[in-house]
Coordinates of N, CA, C and O in Angstrom, one line a residue:
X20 N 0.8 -1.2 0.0 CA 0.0 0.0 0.0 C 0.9 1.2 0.0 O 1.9 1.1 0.6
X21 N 0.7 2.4 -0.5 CA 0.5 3.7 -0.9 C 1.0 4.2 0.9 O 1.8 5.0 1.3
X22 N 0.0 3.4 1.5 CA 0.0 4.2 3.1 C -0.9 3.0 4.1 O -1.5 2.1 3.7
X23 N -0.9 3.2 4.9 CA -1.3 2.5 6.1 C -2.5 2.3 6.0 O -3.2 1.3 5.9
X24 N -3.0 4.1 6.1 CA -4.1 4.8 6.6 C -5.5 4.4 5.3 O -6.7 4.6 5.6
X25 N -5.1 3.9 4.1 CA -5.9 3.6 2.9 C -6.8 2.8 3.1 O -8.0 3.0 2.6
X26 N -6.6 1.8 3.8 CA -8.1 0.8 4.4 C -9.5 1.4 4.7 O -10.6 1.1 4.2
X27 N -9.1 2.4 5.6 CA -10.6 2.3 6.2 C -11.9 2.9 4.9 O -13.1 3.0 5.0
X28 N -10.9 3.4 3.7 CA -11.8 3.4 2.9 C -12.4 2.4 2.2 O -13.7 2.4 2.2
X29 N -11.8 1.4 1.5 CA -11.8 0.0 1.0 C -10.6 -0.8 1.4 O -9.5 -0.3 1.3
X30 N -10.6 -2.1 1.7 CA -9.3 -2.6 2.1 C -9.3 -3.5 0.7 O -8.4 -4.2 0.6
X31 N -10.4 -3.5 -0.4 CA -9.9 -3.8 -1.4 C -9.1 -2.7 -2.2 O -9.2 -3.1 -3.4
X32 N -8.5 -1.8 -2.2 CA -8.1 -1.0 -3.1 C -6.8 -0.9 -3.3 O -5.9 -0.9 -2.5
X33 N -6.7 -1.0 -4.8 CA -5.5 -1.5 -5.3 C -4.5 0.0 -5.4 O -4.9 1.1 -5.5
X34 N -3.1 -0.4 -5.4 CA -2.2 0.5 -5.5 C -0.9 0.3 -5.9 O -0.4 -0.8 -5.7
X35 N -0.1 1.5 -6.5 CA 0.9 1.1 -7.3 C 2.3 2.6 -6.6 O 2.3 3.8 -7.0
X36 N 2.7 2.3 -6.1 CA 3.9 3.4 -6.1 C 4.8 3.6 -7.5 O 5.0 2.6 -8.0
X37 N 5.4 4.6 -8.1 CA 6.5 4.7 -8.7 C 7.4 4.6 -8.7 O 7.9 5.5 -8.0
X38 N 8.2 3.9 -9.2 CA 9.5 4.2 -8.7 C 10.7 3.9 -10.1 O 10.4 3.5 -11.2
X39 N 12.0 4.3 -9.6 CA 12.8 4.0 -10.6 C 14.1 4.0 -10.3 O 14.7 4.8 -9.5
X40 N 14.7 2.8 -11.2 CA 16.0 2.4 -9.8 C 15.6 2.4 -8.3 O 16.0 3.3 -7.5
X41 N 14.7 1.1 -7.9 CA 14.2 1.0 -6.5 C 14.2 2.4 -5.8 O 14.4 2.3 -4.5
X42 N 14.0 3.9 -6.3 CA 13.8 5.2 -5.7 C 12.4 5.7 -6.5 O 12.0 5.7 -7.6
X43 N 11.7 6.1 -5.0 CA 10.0 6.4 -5.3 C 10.5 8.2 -6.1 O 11.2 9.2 -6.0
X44 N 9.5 7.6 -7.1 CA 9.4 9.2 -7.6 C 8.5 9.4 -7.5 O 7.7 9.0 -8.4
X45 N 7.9 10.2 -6.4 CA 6.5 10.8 -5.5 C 5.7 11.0 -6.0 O 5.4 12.1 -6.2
X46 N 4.8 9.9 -6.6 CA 3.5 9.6 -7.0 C 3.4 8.3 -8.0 O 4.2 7.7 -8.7
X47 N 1.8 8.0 -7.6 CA 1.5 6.8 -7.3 C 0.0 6.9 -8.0 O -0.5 7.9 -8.4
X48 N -0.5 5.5 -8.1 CA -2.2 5.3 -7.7 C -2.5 4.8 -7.5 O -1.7 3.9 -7.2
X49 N -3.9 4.3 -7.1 CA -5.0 3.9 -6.2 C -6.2 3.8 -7.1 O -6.8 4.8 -7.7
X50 N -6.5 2.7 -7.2 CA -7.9 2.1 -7.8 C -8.8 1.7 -6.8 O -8.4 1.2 -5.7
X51 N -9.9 2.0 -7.0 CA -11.3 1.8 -5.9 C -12.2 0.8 -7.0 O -11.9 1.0 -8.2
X52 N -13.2 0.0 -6.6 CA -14.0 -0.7 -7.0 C -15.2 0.5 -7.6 O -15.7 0.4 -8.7
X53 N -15.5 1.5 -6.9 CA -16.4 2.1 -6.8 C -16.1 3.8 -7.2 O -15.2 4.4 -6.7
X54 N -16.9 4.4 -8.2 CA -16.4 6.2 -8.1 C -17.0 6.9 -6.6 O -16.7 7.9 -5.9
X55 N -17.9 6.1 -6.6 CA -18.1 6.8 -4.6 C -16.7 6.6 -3.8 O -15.9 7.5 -3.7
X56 N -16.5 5.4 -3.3 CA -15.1 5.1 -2.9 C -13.9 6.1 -3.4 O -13.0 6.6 -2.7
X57 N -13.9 6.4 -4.6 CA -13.2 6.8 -4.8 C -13.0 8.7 -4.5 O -12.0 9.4 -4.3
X58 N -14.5 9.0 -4.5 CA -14.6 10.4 -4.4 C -14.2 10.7 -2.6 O -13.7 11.8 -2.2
X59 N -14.5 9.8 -1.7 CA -14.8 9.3 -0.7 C -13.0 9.8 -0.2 O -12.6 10.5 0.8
X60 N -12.1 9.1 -1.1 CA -11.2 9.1 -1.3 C -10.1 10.3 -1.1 O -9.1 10.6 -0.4
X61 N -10.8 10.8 -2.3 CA -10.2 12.1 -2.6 C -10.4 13.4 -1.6 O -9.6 14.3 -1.4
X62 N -11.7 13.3 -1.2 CA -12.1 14.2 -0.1 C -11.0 14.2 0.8 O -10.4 15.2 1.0
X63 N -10.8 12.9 1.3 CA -10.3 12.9 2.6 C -8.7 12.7 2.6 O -8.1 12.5 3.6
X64 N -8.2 12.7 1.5 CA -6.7 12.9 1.5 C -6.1 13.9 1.0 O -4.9 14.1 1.4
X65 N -6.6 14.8 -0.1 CA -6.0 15.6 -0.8 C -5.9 16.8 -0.2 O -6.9 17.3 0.4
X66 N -4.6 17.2 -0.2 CA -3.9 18.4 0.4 C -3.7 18.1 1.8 O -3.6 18.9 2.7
X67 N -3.8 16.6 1.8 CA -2.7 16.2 3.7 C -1.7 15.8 3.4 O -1.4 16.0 2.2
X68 N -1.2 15.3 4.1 CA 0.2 15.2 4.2 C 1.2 13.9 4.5 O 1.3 13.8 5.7
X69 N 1.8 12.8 3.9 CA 2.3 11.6 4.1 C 3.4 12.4 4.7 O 3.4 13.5 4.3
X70 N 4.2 12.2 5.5 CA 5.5 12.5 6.1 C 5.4 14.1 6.1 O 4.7 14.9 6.6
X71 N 6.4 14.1 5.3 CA 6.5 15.9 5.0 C 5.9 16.0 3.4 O 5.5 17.1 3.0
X72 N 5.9 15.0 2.8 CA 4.4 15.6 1.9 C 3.6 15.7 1.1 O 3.2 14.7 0.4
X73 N 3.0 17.1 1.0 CA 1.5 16.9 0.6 C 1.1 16.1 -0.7 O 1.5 15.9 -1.9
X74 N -0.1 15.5 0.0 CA -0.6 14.6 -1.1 C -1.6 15.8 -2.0 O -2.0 16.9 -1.6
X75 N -1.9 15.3 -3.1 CA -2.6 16.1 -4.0 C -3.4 15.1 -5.1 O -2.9 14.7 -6.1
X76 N -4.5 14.8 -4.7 CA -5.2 13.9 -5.4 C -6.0 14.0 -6.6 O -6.7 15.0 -6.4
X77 N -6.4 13.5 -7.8 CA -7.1 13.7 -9.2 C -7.3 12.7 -9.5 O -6.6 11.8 -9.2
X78 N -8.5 12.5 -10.4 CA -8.8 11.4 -11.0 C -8.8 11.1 -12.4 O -9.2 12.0 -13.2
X79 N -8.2 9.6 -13.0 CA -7.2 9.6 -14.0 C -8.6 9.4 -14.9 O -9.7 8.9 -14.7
X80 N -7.8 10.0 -16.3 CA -8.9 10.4 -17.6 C -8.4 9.1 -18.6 O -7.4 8.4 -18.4
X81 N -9.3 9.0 -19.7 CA -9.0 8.4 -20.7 C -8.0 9.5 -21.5 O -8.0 10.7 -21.4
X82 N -7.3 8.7 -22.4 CA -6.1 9.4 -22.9 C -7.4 10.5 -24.1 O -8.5 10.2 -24.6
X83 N -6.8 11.7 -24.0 CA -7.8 12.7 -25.5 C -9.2 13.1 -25.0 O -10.1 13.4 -25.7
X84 N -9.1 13.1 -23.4 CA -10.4 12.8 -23.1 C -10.6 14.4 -22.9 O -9.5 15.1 -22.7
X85 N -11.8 15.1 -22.9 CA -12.2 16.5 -23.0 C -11.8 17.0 -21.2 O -11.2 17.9 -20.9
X86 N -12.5 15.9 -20.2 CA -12.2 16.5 -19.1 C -11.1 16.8 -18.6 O -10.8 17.5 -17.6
X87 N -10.2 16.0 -19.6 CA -8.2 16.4 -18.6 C -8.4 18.0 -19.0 O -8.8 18.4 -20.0
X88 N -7.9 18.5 -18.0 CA -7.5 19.8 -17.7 C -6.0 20.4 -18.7 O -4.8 20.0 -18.7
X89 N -6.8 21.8 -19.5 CA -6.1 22.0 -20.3 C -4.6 22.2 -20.3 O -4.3 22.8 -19.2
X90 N -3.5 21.9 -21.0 CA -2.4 22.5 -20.9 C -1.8 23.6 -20.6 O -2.2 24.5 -21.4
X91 N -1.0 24.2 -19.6 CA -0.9 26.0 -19.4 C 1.1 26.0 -19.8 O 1.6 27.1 -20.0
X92 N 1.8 25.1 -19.9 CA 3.3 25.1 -20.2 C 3.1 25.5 -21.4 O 2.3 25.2 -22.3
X93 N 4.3 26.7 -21.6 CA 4.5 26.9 -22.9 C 5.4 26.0 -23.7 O 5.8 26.5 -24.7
X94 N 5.8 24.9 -23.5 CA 6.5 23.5 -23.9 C 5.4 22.6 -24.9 O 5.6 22.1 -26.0
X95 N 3.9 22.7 -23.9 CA 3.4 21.7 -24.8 C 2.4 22.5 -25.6 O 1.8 23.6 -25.4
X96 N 2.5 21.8 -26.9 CA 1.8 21.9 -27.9 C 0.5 22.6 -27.7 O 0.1 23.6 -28.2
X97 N -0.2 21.7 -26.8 CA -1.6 22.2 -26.9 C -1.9 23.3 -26.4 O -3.1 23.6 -26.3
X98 N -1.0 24.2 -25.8 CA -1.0 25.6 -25.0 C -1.3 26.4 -26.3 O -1.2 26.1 -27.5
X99 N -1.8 27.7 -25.7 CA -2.2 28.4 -26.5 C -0.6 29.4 -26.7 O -0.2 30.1 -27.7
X100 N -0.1 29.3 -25.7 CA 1.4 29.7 -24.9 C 2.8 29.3 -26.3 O 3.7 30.0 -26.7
X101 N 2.2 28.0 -26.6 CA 3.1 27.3 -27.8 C 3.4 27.8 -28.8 O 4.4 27.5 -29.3
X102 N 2.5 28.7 -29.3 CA 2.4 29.0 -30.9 C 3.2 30.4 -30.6 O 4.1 30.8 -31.3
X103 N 2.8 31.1 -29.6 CA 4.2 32.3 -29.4 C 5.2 32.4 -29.0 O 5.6 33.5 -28.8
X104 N 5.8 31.2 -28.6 CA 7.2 30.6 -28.5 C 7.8 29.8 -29.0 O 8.9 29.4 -28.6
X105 N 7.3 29.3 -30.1 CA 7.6 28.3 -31.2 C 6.9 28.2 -32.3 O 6.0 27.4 -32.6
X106 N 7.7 29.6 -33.2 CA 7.2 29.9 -34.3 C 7.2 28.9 -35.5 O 8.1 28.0 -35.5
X107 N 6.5 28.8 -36.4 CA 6.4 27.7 -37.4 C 8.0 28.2 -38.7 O 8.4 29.3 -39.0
X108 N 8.4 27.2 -39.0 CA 9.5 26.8 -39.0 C 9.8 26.2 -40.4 O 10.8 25.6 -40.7
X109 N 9.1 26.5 -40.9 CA 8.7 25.7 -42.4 C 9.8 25.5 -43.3 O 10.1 24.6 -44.1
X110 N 10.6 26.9 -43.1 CA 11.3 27.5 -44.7 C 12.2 26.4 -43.7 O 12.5 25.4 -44.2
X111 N 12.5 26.5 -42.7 CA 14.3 25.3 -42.1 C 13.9 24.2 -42.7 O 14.8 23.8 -43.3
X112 N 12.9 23.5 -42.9 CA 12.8 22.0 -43.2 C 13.4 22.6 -44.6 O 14.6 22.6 -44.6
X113 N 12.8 23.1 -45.7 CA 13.0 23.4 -47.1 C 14.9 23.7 -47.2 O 15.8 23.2 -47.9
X114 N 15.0 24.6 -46.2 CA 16.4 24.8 -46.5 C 17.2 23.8 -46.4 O 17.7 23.4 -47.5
X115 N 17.4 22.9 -45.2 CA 17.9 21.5 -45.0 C 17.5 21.5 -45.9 O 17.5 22.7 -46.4
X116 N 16.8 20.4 -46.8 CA 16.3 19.6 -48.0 C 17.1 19.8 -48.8 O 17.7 18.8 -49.1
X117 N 17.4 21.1 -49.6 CA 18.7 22.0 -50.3 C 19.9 21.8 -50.0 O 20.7 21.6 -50.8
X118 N 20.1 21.8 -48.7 CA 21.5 21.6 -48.5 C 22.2 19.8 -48.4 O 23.4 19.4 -48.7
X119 N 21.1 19.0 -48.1 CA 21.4 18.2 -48.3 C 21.5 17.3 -50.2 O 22.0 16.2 -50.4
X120 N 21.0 18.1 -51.0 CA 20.7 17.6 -52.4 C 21.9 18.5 -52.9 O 22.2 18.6 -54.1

């Protein structure tokens, strides 16, 4: 388990730590049988605290799904942030192409 304390919600509920090179990279999940269980869940953990820290809890989307919460990094593509920091780039592909023929 994730934590000790996860039972008294379901003591069926499954969970998975991260890790890499046997070192936890601070976050994890937790499957419930139930989306009550799970809301149940989220109430009561998010924004406490395992050791020194805070947990911060969400619930996972289908990949493309409308409800994931939009992009705000100007890194990713889907920001609106992207397109004025990574101007389109067209004529470099064409020049490469030239330089290589």
């Amino acid at each position: 388990m994730l934590c000790d304390d996860c039972s008294w919600v379901n003591e069926s509920a499954d969970s998975r730590a991260i890790t890499r090179n046997e070192k936890s990279r601070q976050f994890g999940y937790l499957g419930y049988k139930s989306e009550d269980e799970a809301k149940k869940a989220k109430e009561y953990f998010d924004g406490t605290y395992l050791d020194t820290g805070k947990i911060a809890v969400d619930f996972a989307y289908p990949q493309n799904s409308e409800l994931i919460p939009r992009a705000w990094s100007r890194h990713s593509k889907v920001s609106s942030a992207y397109g004025q920091t990574h101007k389109p780039q067209s004529g470099m592909v064409e020049e490469k192409k030239r330089k290589r023929n």
